[in-house]
């Protein structure tokens, strides 16, 4: 059976699709599945063993400069790639007008959420078969149910499984950007010392935890013999990462990474602490002990999904507000009150419990 999956973005949404692919692979041995996905997230989509090919659809970039996409022939190449072969089924697991438009370019019977359960109800009008999966459960569960309905199998007795096989990464200091290893880092890596990954970067200022919180947590980890690895993309994140690492010998800031190089570092971690960011979902999917910090956003429908993940949520009456700017402390650019309430001690207790 040949299936085309359309799930363009975001990183968390891509990862939340993995359990459905594992189900489908088990229910239909020999499944040939291609995935139409935004170019930024194609490396993550390729991590799942069910994926035969990825069809890169740089929709965000093309919509910003549509004339350039037409004149360069890029739009035509994508259309040709989507229509290159006939699929037994095309599943739009996103339920947006843009994903429905991409699915319509492919050849095959189109399946998706019905009008009452799609994120944009009008998208359902473009499908040949519509499936009612109400938005009352986690997105990963809903996508599992959509695949089961479309492909005709039961989820009874099937445990949720992201299908990823974490393997301890082989570290190459030069590849990671260190011309010379920081003091003590080479020795701990050669000895296979466990490490934690702190995912501190987010798209909203209101999703950030305090620098003091990260530093206190790093100190507790250091006392337990754990190395810390930080990633930073852009000046703001790098400034924060350097402030977290300052004076703490067990904290190491890695150079800018790609998703291909990030994935094995996350998979090999002894634990991950994450703000509300896509990489936290990847850590949870790998089965790495993962603690998520949630303030202005609600994790009930799109939070961490994995066997060893827990979310620490804000307890203030105003949370979750779903706002990128804090109403009660608008001058705060990092660590709004709802997240500042979460102590490093509480995060450490949660992480220790998961690791146990």
XYZ file of C-alpha atoms in Angstrom:
356
model
C 0.000 0.000 0.000
C 1.268 3.451 -0.966
C 0.284 6.363 1.265
C 1.134 10.044 1.089
C 1.026 11.885 4.407
C 0.614 15.659 4.408
C 1.785 17.221 7.665
C 3.743 20.334 6.849
C 4.688 21.771 10.223
C 5.506 22.521 13.043
C 8.272 20.500 14.705
C 6.006 19.385 17.540
C 3.212 18.489 15.098
C 5.624 16.430 13.014
C 6.796 14.480 16.066
C 3.216 13.950 17.270
C 2.540 12.113 13.990
C 5.137 9.404 14.686
C 2.936 7.080 16.817
C 0.371 6.923 14.006
C 3.090 5.890 11.563
C 4.202 3.109 13.904
C 0.603 1.870 14.095
C 0.220 1.942 10.315
C 3.522 0.149 9.737
C 2.455 -2.657 12.091
C -1.053 -2.941 10.630
C 0.127 -2.914 7.008
C 3.481 -4.676 6.569
C 5.178 -3.429 3.445
C 3.601 -0.001 3.772
C 5.242 2.563 1.485
C 4.770 5.993 3.014
C 5.895 9.323 1.620
C 5.641 12.547 3.611
C 4.987 16.060 2.274
C 6.598 18.380 4.824
C 8.113 21.852 5.160
C 11.808 21.905 4.333
C 12.850 22.894 7.873
C 11.291 19.765 9.351
C 12.161 17.192 6.692
C 15.202 15.924 8.674
C 12.916 15.096 11.599
C 10.301 13.406 9.398
C 13.042 11.137 8.031
C 13.804 9.826 11.518
C 10.790 7.496 11.458
C 11.475 4.091 9.870
C 8.118 4.035 8.066
C 9.040 7.010 5.898
C 10.209 6.027 2.421
C 10.601 9.506 0.928
C 10.064 13.082 1.990
C 8.612 15.557 -0.476
C 9.928 18.920 0.614
C 7.318 21.671 0.337
C 8.852 25.059 1.254
C 5.416 26.628 1.513
C 6.349 29.377 3.975
C 9.175 30.618 1.780
C 7.099 30.347 -1.389
C 4.194 32.292 0.096
C 6.567 35.079 1.102
C 7.845 35.367 -2.495
C 5.258 33.710 -4.759
C 6.463 35.316 -7.987
C 9.983 34.091 -7.404
C 8.673 30.568 -6.773
C 6.789 30.636 -10.067
C 9.561 32.172 -12.147
C 12.264 29.883 -10.779
C 10.202 26.795 -11.549
C 10.217 25.693 -7.899
C 6.420 25.638 -7.682
C 6.269 23.468 -10.800
C 8.848 21.038 -9.453
C 6.907 20.582 -6.222
C 3.663 20.051 -8.132
C 5.406 17.439 -10.290
C 6.841 15.678 -7.236
C 3.424 15.487 -5.570
C 1.819 14.094 -8.722
C 4.662 11.783 -9.740
C 2.868 8.604 -8.712
C -0.586 7.448 -7.741
C -1.159 6.712 -4.067
C -3.721 4.367 -2.624
C -4.460 7.079 -0.103
C -3.497 10.674 0.703
C -3.934 11.603 4.379
C -3.991 15.255 5.403
C -3.201 15.062 9.121
C -3.055 18.840 9.569
C -6.537 19.976 8.622
C -5.613 23.437 7.338
C -6.421 25.067 4.023
C -2.729 25.129 3.088
C -2.260 21.423 3.827
C -5.494 20.590 1.993
C -4.187 22.509 -1.038
C -0.982 20.478 -1.003
C -2.930 17.224 -0.657
C -5.110 18.204 -3.623
C -2.038 18.264 -5.863
C -1.382 14.572 -5.195
C -3.046 11.664 -6.968
C -5.065 9.427 -4.696
C -8.168 9.309 -2.521
C -7.877 12.101 0.030
C -8.673 11.513 3.708
C -8.757 14.010 6.567
C -10.651 15.318 9.572
C -14.297 16.218 9.022
C -15.528 19.796 9.129
C -16.320 19.638 12.851
C -12.869 18.399 13.844
C -10.478 19.952 11.314
C -8.534 22.990 12.524
C -9.953 24.906 9.561
C -13.321 23.411 8.749
C -13.327 24.457 5.094
C -10.332 22.200 4.473
C -12.618 19.180 4.932
C -14.543 20.102 1.787
C -11.528 19.066 -0.307
C -11.348 15.474 1.013
C -12.992 12.415 -0.506
C -13.367 10.770 2.917
C -13.843 12.669 6.172
C -13.341 11.281 9.674
C -14.777 12.667 12.891
C -12.033 12.913 15.527
C -13.093 15.616 18.029
C -10.471 17.974 19.416
C -10.815 16.719 22.980
C -7.674 14.576 23.172
C -3.979 15.079 22.608
C -3.055 15.700 18.976
C -0.950 12.534 18.835
C -3.984 10.477 19.876
C -6.191 12.200 17.316
C -3.743 11.521 14.494
C -3.536 7.866 15.564
C -7.333 7.667 15.340
C -7.362 9.402 11.955
C -4.867 6.911 10.514
C -6.741 3.962 12.013
C -10.034 5.139 10.483
C -8.475 5.861 7.093
C -6.454 2.648 6.860
C -9.047 0.399 8.471
C -7.480 -1.037 11.620
C -8.206 -0.969 15.346
C -6.101 0.710 17.996
C -7.264 -1.728 20.668
C -4.245 -3.237 22.365
C -1.783 -1.097 20.429
C 0.480 0.883 22.762
C 1.544 4.341 21.680
C 5.030 4.056 20.193
C 6.884 6.848 18.396
C 9.004 4.238 16.635
C 12.327 5.940 17.337
C 15.351 3.941 18.423
C 17.636 6.079 20.577
C 21.290 5.191 20.347
C 24.092 6.809 22.271
C 25.793 9.230 19.883
C 29.465 8.956 19.016
C 30.925 12.334 19.890
C 33.486 14.003 17.724
C 34.759 17.182 19.338
C 35.875 18.702 16.056
C 32.510 17.953 14.437
C 30.761 19.635 17.366
C 32.832 22.736 16.776
C 35.482 22.545 19.478
C 38.980 23.104 18.124
C 40.113 22.225 21.633
C 37.907 20.653 24.285
C 36.960 22.816 27.258
C 38.618 21.697 30.465
C 37.190 18.417 31.669
C 34.780 17.962 28.771
C 36.898 15.557 26.701
C 37.562 13.344 29.708
C 33.902 13.080 30.656
C 32.884 12.238 27.079
C 35.530 9.578 26.740
C 34.305 8.069 29.991
C 30.727 8.122 28.730
C 29.620 10.466 31.514
C 25.860 11.159 31.487
C 24.667 14.600 30.508
C 21.490 16.658 30.480
C 20.255 18.912 27.700
C 18.626 22.235 28.606
C 16.299 23.478 25.858
C 15.943 27.101 26.877
C 15.136 28.746 23.541
C 11.543 29.528 22.551
C 9.618 31.670 20.100
C 7.753 33.683 22.758
C 9.381 35.675 25.582
C 6.583 34.484 27.856
C 7.630 30.849 27.362
C 11.095 31.370 28.807
C 12.207 30.267 32.255
C 14.437 32.497 34.367
C 18.199 32.459 33.984
C 18.462 32.053 37.748
C 16.288 28.945 37.516
C 18.461 27.387 34.799
C 21.642 28.157 36.745
C 20.293 26.705 39.985
C 19.234 23.564 38.137
C 22.668 23.300 36.499
C 24.302 23.539 39.913
C 22.170 20.709 41.255
C 23.015 18.609 38.192
C 26.716 19.342 38.661
C 26.554 18.192 42.267
C 25.112 14.909 40.951
C 27.973 14.522 38.443
C 25.990 15.502 35.364
C 27.283 17.529 32.443
C 24.967 20.107 30.838
C 24.748 20.891 27.135
C 23.166 24.024 25.757
C 22.242 24.965 22.206
C 21.751 28.528 21.050
C 20.398 29.956 17.814
C 20.667 33.690 17.431
C 22.046 36.442 19.612
C 19.279 36.368 22.234
C 19.593 32.660 22.888
C 23.368 32.805 22.914
C 23.326 35.625 25.449
C 21.057 33.566 27.680
C 23.118 30.411 27.254
C 26.349 32.226 28.120
C 24.715 33.682 31.217
C 23.573 30.204 32.291
C 27.036 28.722 31.735
C 29.086 31.518 33.315
C 31.302 30.152 36.093
C 29.759 26.657 35.979
C 32.373 24.146 34.753
C 29.815 21.418 34.019
C 27.827 23.592 31.581
C 28.959 23.659 27.954
C 27.541 25.711 25.109
C 27.707 23.852 21.802
C 28.033 25.704 18.511
C 24.952 26.186 16.291
C 23.473 22.855 15.275
C 21.279 21.465 12.520
C 18.342 19.184 13.244
C 20.430 16.280 11.960
C 23.131 16.894 14.575
C 20.723 17.888 17.341
C 18.708 14.673 17.218
C 21.467 12.241 18.314
C 22.626 14.567 21.102
C 19.073 14.717 22.463
C 18.577 10.970 22.014
C 21.732 10.215 24.003
C 20.897 12.490 26.942
C 20.274 11.227 30.461
C 17.504 13.791 30.688
C 16.087 16.911 29.074
C 14.534 20.004 30.601
C 12.620 22.012 28.053
C 10.680 25.204 27.707
C 7.646 24.919 25.429
C 9.602 24.260 22.242
C 9.543 21.684 19.463
C 12.775 19.950 20.451
C 11.212 19.022 23.778
C 8.649 16.961 21.874
C 11.454 15.142 20.081
C 13.114 14.307 23.408
C 9.834 12.937 24.770
C 9.316 10.853 21.627
C 12.765 9.309 22.044
C 11.745 8.180 25.523
C 14.372 10.396 27.169
C 13.306 11.565 30.662
C 11.870 14.976 29.777
C 10.505 17.737 32.001
C 8.513 20.434 30.210
C 7.946 23.914 31.639
C 4.584 25.427 30.726
C 3.334 28.877 31.671
C 1.282 30.807 29.104
C 0.499 27.759 26.968
C -1.775 24.804 27.688
C -0.160 21.372 27.188
C -3.366 19.347 27.374
C -3.829 18.966 23.612
C -0.334 19.593 22.263
C 2.035 18.980 25.189
C 4.785 16.410 25.615
C 3.829 12.919 24.472
C 6.063 10.060 25.505
C 6.576 7.320 28.094
C 8.949 9.316 30.319
C 7.715 12.879 30.126
C 6.103 15.179 32.679
C 4.909 18.760 32.493
C 5.225 21.336 35.247
C 2.442 23.847 34.706
C 1.864 27.344 36.018
C -0.625 27.567 38.870
C -1.606 31.226 38.579
C -5.222 32.060 37.751
C -4.144 33.936 34.614
C -2.421 30.882 33.127
C -2.615 29.667 30.472
C -3.166 33.006 28.783
C -1.849 32.007 25.319
C -0.166 35.405 25.026
C 3.335 36.274 23.818
C 3.372 39.302 26.160
C 2.660 39.042 29.873
C -0.337 41.116 30.948
C 0.621 41.422 34.611
C 4.342 42.038 33.985
C 4.613 43.476 30.461
C 8.122 44.786 31.098
C 9.487 41.268 31.662
C 11.391 39.926 28.649
C 12.388 36.584 30.183
C 10.849 34.419 32.864
C 7.312 35.779 33.360
C 5.828 35.371 36.859
C 3.870 32.222 35.983
C 7.103 30.433 35.026
C 9.272 32.135 37.644
C 7.038 30.426 40.224
C 8.445 27.035 39.157
C 11.509 26.377 41.290
C 14.685 24.613 40.258
C 14.140 22.233 43.150
C 10.758 21.195 41.749
C 12.235 20.641 38.297
C 15.083 18.580 39.756
C 12.658 16.411 41.769
C 10.597 15.747 38.645
C 13.676 14.863 36.619
C 15.066 12.533 39.308
C 11.707 10.764 39.525
C 11.600 10.248 35.752
C 15.161 8.934 35.652
C 14.386 6.520 38.461
